[in-house]
Coordinates of C-alpha atoms in Angstrom, one line a residue:
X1 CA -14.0 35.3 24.9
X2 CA -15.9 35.7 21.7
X3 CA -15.5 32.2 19.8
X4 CA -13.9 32.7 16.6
X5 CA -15.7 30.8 13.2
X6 CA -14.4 27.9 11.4
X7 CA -13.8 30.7 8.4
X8 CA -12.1 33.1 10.6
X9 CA -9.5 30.6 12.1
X10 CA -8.2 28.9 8.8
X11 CA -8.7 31.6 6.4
X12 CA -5.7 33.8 7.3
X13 CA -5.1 37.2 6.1
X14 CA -5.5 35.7 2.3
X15 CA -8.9 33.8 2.6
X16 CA -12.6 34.3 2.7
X17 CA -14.7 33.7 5.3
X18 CA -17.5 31.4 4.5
X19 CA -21.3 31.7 4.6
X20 CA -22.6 30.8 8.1
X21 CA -25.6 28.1 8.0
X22 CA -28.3 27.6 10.8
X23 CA -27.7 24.1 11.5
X24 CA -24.9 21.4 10.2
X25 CA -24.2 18.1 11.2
X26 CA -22.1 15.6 9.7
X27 CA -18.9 13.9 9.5
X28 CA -17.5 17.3 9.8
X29 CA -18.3 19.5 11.4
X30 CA -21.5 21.1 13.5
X31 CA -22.9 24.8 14.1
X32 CA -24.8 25.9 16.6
X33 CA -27.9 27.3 16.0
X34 CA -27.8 30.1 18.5
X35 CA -23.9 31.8 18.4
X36 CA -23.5 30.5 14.4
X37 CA -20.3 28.9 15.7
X38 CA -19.1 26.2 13.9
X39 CA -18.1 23.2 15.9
X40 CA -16.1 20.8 14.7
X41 CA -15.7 17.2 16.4
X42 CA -13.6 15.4 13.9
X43 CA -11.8 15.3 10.4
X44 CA -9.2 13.6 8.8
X45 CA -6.1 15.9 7.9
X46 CA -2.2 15.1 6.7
X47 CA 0.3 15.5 8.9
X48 CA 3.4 17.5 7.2
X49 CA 6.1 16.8 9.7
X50 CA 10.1 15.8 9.0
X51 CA 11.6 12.7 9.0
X52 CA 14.9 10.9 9.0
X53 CA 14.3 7.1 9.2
X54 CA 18.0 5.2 8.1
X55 CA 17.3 2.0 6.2
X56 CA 16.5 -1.4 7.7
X57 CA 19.8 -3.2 7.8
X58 CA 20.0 -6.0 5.0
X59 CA 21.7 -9.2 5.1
X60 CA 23.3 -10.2 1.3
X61 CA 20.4 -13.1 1.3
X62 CA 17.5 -10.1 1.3
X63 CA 16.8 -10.5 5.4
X64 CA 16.4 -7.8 7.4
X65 CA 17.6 -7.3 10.6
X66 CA 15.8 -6.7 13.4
X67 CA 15.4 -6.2 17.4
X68 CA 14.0 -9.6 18.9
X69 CA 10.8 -8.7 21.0
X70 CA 11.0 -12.1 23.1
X71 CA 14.7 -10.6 24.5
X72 CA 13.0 -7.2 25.4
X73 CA 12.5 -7.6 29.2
X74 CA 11.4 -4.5 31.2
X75 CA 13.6 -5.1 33.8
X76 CA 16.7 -5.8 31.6
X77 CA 15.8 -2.5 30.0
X78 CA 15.5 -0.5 33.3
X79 CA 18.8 -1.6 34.1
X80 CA 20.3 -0.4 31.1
X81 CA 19.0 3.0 31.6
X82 CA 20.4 3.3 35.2
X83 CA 23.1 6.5 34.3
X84 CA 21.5 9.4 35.4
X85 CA 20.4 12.0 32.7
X86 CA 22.8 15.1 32.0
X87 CA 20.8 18.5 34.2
X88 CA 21.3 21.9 33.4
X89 CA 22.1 21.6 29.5
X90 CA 19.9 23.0 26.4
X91 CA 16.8 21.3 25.5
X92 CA 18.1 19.9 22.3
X93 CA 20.8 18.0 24.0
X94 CA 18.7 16.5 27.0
X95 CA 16.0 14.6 23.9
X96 CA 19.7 13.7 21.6
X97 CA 21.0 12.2 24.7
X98 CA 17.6 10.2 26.1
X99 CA 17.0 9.1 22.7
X100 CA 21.1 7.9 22.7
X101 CA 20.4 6.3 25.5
X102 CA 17.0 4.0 24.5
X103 CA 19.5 3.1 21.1
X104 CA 21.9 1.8 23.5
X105 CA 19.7 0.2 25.8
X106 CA 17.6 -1.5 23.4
X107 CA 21.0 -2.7 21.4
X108 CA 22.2 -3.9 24.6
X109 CA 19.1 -5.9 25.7
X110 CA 17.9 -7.1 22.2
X111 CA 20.8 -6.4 19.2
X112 CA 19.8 -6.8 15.7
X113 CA 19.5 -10.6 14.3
X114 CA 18.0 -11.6 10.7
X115 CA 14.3 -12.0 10.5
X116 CA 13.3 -15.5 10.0
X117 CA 10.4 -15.6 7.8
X118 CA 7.2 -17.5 9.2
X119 CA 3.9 -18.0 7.0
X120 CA 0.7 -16.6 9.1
X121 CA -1.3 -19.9 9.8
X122 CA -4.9 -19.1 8.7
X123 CA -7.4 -19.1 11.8
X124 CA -9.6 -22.0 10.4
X125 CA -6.7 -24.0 9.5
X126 CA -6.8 -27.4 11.7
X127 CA -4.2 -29.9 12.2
X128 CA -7.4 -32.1 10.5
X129 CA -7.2 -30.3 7.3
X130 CA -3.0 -30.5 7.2
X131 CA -3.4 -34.6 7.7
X132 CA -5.8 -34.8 4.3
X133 CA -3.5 -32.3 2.5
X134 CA -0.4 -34.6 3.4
X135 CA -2.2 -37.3 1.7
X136 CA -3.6 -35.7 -1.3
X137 CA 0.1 -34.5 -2.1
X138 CA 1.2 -38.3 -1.1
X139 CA -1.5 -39.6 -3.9
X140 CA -0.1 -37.1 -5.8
X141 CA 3.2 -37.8 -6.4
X142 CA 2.8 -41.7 -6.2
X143 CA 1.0 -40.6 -9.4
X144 CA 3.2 -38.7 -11.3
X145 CA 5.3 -41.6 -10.8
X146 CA 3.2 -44.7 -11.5
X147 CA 1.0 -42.5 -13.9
X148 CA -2.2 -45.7 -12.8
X149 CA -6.1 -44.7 -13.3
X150 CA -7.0 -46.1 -10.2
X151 CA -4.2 -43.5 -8.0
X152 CA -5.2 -40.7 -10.6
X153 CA -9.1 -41.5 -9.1
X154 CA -8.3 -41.6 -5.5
X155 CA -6.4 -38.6 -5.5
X156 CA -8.8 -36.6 -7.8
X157 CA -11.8 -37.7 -5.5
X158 CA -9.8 -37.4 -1.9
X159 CA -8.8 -33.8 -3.4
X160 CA -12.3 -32.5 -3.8
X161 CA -13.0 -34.1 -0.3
X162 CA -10.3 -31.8 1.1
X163 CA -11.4 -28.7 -0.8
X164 CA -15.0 -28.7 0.9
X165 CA -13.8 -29.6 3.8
X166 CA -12.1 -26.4 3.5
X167 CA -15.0 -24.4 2.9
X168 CA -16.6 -26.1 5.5
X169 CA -14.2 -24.8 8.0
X170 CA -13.9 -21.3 6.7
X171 CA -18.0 -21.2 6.6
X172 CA -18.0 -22.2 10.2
X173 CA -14.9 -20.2 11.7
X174 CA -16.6 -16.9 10.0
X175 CA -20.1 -17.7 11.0
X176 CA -19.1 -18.4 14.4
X177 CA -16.9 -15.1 14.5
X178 CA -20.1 -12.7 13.5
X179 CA -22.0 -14.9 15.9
X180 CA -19.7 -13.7 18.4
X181 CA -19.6 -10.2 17.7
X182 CA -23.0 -9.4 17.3
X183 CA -23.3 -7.0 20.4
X184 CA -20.0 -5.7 19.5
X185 CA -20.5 -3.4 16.0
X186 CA -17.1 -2.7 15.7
X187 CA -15.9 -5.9 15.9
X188 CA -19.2 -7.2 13.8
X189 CA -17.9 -4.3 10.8
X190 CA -14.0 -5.7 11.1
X191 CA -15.4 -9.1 10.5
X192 CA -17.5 -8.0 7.1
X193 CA -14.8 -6.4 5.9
X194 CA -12.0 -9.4 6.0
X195 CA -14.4 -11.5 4.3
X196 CA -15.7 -8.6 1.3
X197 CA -11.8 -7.5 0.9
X198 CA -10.7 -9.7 -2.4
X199 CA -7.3 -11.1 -2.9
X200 CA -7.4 -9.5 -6.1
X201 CA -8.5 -6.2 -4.9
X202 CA -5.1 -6.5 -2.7
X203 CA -2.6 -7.6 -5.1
X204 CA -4.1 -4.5 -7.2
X205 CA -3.2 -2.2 -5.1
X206 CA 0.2 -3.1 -4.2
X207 CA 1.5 -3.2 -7.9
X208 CA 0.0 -0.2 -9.2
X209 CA 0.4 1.8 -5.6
X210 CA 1.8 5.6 -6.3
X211 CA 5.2 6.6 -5.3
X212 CA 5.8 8.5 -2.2
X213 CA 6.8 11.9 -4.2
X214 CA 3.8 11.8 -6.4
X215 CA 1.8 11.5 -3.0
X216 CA 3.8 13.9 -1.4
X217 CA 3.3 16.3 -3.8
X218 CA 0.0 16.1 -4.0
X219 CA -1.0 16.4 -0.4
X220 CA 1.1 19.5 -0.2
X221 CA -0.6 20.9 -3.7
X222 CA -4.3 20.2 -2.2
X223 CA -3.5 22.7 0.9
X224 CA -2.5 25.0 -1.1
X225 CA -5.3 25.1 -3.7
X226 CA -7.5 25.3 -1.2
X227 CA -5.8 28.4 0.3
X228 CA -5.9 30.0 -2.7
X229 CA -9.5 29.6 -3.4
X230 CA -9.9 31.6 0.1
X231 CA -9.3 34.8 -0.9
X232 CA -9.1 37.9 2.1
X233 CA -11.4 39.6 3.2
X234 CA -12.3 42.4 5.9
X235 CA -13.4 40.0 8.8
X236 CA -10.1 38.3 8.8
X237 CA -7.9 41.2 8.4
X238 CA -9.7 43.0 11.3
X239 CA -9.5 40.5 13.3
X240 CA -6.0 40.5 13.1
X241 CA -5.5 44.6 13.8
X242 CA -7.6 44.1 17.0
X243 CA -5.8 44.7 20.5
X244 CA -5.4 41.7 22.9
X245 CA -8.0 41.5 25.8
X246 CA -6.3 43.5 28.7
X247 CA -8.5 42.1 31.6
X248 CA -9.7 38.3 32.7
X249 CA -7.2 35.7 33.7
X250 CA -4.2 35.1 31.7
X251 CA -2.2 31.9 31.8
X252 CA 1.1 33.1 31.0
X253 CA 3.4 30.1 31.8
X254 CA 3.0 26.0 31.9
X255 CA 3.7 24.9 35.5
X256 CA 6.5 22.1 36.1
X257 CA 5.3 18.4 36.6
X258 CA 6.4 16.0 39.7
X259 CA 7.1 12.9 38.8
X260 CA 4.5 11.0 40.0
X261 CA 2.3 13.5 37.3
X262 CA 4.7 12.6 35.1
X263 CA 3.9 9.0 35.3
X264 CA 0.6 10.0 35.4
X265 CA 1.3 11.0 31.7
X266 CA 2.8 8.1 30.3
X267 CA 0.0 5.9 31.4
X268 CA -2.7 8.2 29.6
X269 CA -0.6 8.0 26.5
X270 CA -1.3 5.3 24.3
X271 CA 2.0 2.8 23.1
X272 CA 1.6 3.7 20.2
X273 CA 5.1 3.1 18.2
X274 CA 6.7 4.8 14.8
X275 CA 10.1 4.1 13.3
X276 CA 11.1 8.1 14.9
X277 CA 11.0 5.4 18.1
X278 CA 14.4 4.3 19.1
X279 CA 12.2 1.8 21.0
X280 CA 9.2 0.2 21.4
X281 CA 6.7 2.6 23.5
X282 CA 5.4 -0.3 25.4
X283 CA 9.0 -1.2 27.0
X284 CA 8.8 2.8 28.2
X285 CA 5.2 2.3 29.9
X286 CA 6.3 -1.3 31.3
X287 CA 8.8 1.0 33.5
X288 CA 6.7 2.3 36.1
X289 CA 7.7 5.3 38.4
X290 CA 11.3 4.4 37.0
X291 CA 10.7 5.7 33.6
X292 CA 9.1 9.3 34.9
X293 CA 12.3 10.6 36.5
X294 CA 14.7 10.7 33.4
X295 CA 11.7 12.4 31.5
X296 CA 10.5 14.7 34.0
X297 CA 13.4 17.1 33.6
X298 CA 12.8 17.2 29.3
X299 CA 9.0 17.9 29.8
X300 CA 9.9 20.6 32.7
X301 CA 12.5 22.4 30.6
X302 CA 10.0 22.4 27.2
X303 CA 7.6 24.0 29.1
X304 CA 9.0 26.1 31.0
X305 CA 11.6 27.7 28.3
X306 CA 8.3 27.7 25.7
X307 CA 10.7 25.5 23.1
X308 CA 9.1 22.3 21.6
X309 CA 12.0 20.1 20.7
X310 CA 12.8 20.1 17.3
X311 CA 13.4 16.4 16.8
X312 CA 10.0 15.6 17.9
X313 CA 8.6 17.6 15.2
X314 CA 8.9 15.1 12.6
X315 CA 6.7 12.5 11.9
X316 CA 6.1 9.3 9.5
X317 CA 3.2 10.1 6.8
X318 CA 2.3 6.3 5.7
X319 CA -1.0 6.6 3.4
X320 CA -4.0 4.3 3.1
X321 CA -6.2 4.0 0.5
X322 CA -9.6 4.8 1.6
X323 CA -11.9 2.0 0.5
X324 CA -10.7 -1.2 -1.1
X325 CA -12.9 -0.4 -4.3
X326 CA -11.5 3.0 -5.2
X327 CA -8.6 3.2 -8.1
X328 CA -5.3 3.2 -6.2
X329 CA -3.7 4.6 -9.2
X330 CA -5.2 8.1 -8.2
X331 CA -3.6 10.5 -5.0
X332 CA -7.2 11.3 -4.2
X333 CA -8.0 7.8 -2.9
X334 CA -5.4 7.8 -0.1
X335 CA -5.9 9.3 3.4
X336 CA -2.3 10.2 5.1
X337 CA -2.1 8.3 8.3
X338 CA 0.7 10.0 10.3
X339 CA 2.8 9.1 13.5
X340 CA 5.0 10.6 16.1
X341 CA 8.0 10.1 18.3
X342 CA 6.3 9.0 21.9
X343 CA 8.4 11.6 23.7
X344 CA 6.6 14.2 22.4
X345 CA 3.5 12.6 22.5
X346 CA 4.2 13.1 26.2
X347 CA 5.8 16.6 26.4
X348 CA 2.0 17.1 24.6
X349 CA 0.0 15.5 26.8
X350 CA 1.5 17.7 29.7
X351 CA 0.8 20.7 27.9
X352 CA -2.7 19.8 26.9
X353 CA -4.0 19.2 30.2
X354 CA -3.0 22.4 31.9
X355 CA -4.2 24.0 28.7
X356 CA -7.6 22.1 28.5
X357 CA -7.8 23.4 32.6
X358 CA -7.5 26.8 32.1
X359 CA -9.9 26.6 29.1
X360 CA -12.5 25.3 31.2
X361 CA -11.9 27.7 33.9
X362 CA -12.5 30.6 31.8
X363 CA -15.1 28.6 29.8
X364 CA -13.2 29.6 26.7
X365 CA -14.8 26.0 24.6
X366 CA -18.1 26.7 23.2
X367 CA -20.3 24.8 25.7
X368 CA -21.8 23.2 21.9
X369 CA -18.0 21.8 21.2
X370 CA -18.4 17.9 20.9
X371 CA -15.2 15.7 20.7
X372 CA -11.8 15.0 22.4
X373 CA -13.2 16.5 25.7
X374 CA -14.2 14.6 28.9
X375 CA -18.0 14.6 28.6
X376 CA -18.4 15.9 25.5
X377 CA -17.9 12.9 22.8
X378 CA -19.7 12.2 19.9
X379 CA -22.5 10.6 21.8
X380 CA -23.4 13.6 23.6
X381 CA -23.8 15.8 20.1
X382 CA -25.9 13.0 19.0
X383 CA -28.4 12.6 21.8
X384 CA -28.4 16.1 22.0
X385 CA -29.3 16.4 18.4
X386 CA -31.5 14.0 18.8
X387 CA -33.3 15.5 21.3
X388 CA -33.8 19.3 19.4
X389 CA -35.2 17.6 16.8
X390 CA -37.5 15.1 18.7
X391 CA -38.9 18.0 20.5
X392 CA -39.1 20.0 17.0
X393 CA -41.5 17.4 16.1
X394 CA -43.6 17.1 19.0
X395 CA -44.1 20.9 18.4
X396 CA -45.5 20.5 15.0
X397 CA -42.4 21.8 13.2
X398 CA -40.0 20.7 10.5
X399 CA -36.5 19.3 10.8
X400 CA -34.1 19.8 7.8
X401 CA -30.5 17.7 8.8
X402 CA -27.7 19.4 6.8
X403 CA -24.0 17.5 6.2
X404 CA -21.2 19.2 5.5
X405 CA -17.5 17.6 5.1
X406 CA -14.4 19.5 5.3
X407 CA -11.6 18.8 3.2
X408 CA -8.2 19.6 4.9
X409 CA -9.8 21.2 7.7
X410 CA -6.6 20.6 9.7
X411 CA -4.2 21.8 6.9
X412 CA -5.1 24.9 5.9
X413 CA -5.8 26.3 10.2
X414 CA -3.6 29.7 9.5
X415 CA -1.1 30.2 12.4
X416 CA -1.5 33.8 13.0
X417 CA -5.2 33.9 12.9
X418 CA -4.3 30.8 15.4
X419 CA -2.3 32.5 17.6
X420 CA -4.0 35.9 17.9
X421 CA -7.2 33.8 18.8
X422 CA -5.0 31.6 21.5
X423 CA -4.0 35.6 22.9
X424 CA -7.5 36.8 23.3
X425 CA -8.1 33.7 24.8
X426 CA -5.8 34.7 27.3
X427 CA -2.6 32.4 26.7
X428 CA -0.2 34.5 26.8
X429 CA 3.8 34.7 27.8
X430 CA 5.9 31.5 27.8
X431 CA 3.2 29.1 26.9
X432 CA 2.1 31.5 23.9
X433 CA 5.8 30.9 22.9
X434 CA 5.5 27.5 23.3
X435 CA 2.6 26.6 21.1
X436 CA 4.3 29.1 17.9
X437 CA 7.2 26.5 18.5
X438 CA 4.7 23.6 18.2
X439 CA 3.1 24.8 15.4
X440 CA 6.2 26.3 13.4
X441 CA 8.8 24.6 11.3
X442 CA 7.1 21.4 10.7
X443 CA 8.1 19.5 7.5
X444 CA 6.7 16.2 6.5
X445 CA 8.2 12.9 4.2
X446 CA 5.8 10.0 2.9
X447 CA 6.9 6.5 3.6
X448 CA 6.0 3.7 1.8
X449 CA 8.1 0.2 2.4
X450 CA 11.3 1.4 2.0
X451 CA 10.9 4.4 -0.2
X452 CA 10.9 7.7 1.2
X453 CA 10.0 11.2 -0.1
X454 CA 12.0 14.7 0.0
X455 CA 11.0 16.1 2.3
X456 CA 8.2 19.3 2.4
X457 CA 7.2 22.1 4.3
X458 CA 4.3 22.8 6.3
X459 CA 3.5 26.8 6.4
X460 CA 0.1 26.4 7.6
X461 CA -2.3 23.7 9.4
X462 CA -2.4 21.5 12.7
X463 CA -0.6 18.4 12.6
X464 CA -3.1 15.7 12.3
X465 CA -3.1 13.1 15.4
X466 CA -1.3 14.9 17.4
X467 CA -2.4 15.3 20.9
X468 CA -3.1 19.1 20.8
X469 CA -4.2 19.5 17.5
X470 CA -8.0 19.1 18.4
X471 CA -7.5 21.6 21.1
X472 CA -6.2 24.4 18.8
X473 CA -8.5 23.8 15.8
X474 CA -11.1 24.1 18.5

């Protein structure tokens, strides 16, 4: 298969292909040297996907009600799911009904109570410090009342006793955290950045943070501005007018799943939760070999009838600004963080893997490709990179490092450019089907607290943090 470039596959039959460049690295993307393919290994993109959250249920005091995760017990849980799933009906109505059937379980095993408000106890606090609070506030109010020099001077002097002893602790908690985490820079970075965040910087950003329709509509605006700035041109316009491979192997049609593989999927998918959820994804991955059999028969029918459900199409699009220092009064400074139902997390995960399998078979994946592949994560670009140019300098030569940053690389991936490349590739049949109903009709809304956008179409791009989306900008 002749790897298509980065150009080719999101331009679309209105954009420009871009100039090829002998060697990039970066935050990006890469290119290698020899084919002038460009590689990408990771981006951040915004996920356009539907949503329809209901409100969190309100008391008349201002509490929200909520499901208590003390009374969620996997074994209570199971047992609510004991009626067997509906067989032999349409796709849409074997997801409403297992999604019916987590509502009533979860109502049944842990129903909506008010939310009792508890202040987060500081890590450094110690049940020292609360004693010599108590007692300056005791000195204080025997003051206010008795109004003596001699109280005013204890409790002035025992108060700026308490106050270094306060920095004290929060000296020694911290130093002993970054202490702890030297060998882990992760941990070491998460640690530096709790202490250099300011209260200030916080409170900034949540009174003058944008509204969800001004952020909507300017995540949607930025995909298109950038398609128009791609204008067509005779490489992507071909590509499209040439004929489908007819020989190689063709995989034609996703293969159905035992259950055991099934439940092989759910533990390679992480518990990660969004309000699409109708419960926690943790309580589904606490259920065993038990959980596998309701779902095998919606991931068999997806795949073999080439429909992605509908419902799982929509996602949450919560944004985060970028750096605490940058002005949270402009769109630009917020990065779209999005999140799907876990159900089709799954139904993804089966399809990825049989797709990933095939692509290896045919050694369709530019052997360069870095990223979301066994074997081939960042680490390997680097000490491979690492390695040309070492060598490039034991040779006498000259080593020019080039970055290059994408913006939207995800959003603007055209899907007919997509698909033809996917048919040359040799998907073909139900499984071609199957990914134009995974990439098509996707619509997003951006949440923030309570507020909610309209919500807005996405005629182009990958969905960002989604399980296949790597695989298809690929």
């Amino acid at each position: 298969m002749e790897t298509l470039g980065f150009s080719q596959i999101v331009a679309g039959p209105t954009h420009q292909a871009g100039h090829t460049l002998d060697l990039i690295f970066g935050a990006g993307v890469a290119v290698d040297l020899v084919a002038n393919n460009i590689v990408p290994w990771s981006d951040h993109h915004a996920l356009k996907a539907r949503l329809r959250i209901p409100p969190p249920l309100r008391l008349g005091d201002g509490r929200i009600l909520v499901c208590p995760r003390r009374l969620m017990e996997s074994e209570r849980f199971l047992n609510a799911l004991r009626d067997p799933m509906p067989s032999g009906t349409s796709l849409t109505a074997l997801v409403d009904d297992w999604q019916s059937r987590l509502t009533a379980a979860i109502d049944k095993i842990a129903p909506r109570r008010p939310l009792r408000l508890r202040l987060k106890q500081a890590p450094w606090y110690s049940q020292e410090l609360r004693e010599r609070k108590k007692e300056v506030r005791r000195l204080e109010r025997v003051w206010r009342k008795t109004r003596d020099e001699a109280t005013k001077t204890s409790h002035r002097t025992l108060m700026k006793a308490y106050e270094n002893a306060v920095k004290a602790a929060k000296r020694d908690f911290y130093a002993a955290e970054i202490a702890s985490a030297s060998s882990r820079p992760a941990q070491l970075f998460k640690v530096i950045r709790s202490l250099a965040a300011l209260e200030e910087g916080r409170q900034t950003i949540r009174e003058l943070e944008l509204s969800c329709v001004a952020l909507s509509s300017y995540f949607a605006d930025k995909v298109l501005s950038l398609r128009r700035d791609l204008p067509a041109t005779i490489d992507t316009v071909s590509e499209l007018e040439a004929p489908w491979p007819s020989r190689g192997l063709v995989f034609d049609g996703f293969r159905r799943l035992s259950v055991t593989e099934v439940d092989k999927l759910l533990g390679s998918v992480r518990a990660t939760t969004c309000p699409l959820d109708p419960c926690p994804s943790w309580l589904l991955k606490s259920g065993d070999q038990r959980i596998g059999g309701p779902l095998r028969e919606i991931v068999n029918v997806s795949l073999t009838s080439g429909e992605f459900p509908k419902g799982l199409k929509e996602a949450v699009v919560r944004p985060l600004l970028k750096k605490p220092s940058l002005d949270p009064r402009n769109p630009a400074s917020y990065r779209p963080v999005s999140h799907f139902a876990f159900l089709g997390k799954v139904i993804e995960r089966a399809a990825a893997d049989q797709l990933l399998g095939f692509f290896d078979e045919t050694s369709a994946l530019d052997p360069y490709q870095s990223g979301f592949r066994p074997g081939h994560g960042v680490e390997t670009v680097l000490v491979a990179l690492m390695d040309d140019i070492r060598r490039q300098l034991d040779r006498g030569g000259s080593a020019i490092r080039m970055l290059l940053d994408l913006s939207a690389a995800f959003d603007v991936v055209d899907h007919e450019l997509l698909v033809h490349c996917l048919a040359g590739a040799g998907i073909r049949g139900t499984a071609l089907q199957w990914l134009v109903s995974f990439l098509q009709n996707r619509t997003q809304r951006v949440a923030m607290g309570e507020s909610m956008s309209s919500p807005c179409e996405l005629p182009c791009g990958v969905p960002q943090g989604a399980i296949l989306s790597p695989t298809l900008f690929f």
